[in-house]
Amino acid sequence: MSYRTALVAFMLLPLVAYAQDAVQRDQRQMHGLHNDPKAYIGALDDPKRDVYQKPQEVLAALDIKPGEIIADIGAGSGYFTFRLARHVSERGKVYAVDVSPDMILHINRAIRDLKVTNVVSILADPDDPLLPGASVNRFFFSDSWHHIDNQTKYLLLMKKILKPNGEVVMIDFHKKETPFGPPLEMRIAREDLIKQMETNGFRLAKEHTFLQYQYFLVFAPK
């Protein structure tokens, strides 16, 4: 079985009983599933997510080069982690960073089952990804930045961890009512995020607008 075939099979596996239950839930309730890891994983890996998340288009827009080192912050079930790993090739590496032991355990099982050699899981602190300095080409956040409480500290650490010419990729839901995404009070408006990043030493380098419910911003250190 090829790596790609195995990856597709794994992505479609997510615990059938829980996935069926997750499909019936409103996606905005996903954040209420944190205390039920299996159900939360089922919701994260729900194939219906692809319709609005457009993972293949996201990866194409990133134009990832073989050999890159990417930190997937808030990796969750590994929805993007293993897709990123395929693009960086065996010469690259993806750090799957999460604060949830259940998510890290799930990713570790996937690493084993898929026989992946370029994904490293990290059980991190809430305000520290626990990565060495100048070690990462890109930070990748998909619907996870709003979970970080001490964002100012995190941005300072990211500047130290990024390699020269590194980037920070931010994908998150617009601060308006949408059929999917976290509660409105948890969201960060696009304009507020840009202002926050600029205040903390980053500039907006690129923006992609093909996602219907989310902004897709790429920042670089000033």
Short mmCIF file of N, CA and C in Angstrom, two decimals, residues 13 24 30 198:
data_model
loop_
_atom_site.label_atom_id
_atom_site.label_comp_id
_atom_site.label_asym_id
_atom_site.label_seq_id
_atom_site.Cartn_x
_atom_site.Cartn_y
_atom_site.Cartn_z
N LEU A 13 -10.84 6.70 8.11
CA LEU A 13 -11.16 5.74 9.17
C LEU A 13 -11.97 6.30 10.32
N GLN A 24 -23.67 14.51 12.46
CA GLN A 24 -24.98 15.00 12.84
C GLN A 24 -24.91 16.25 13.71
N MET A 30 -18.29 21.89 17.75
CA MET A 30 -17.06 21.11 17.81
C MET A 30 -16.22 21.48 19.03
N GLU A 198 1.41 43.00 13.24
CA GLU A 198 2.26 44.16 12.94
C GLU A 198 2.82 44.78 14.22
#
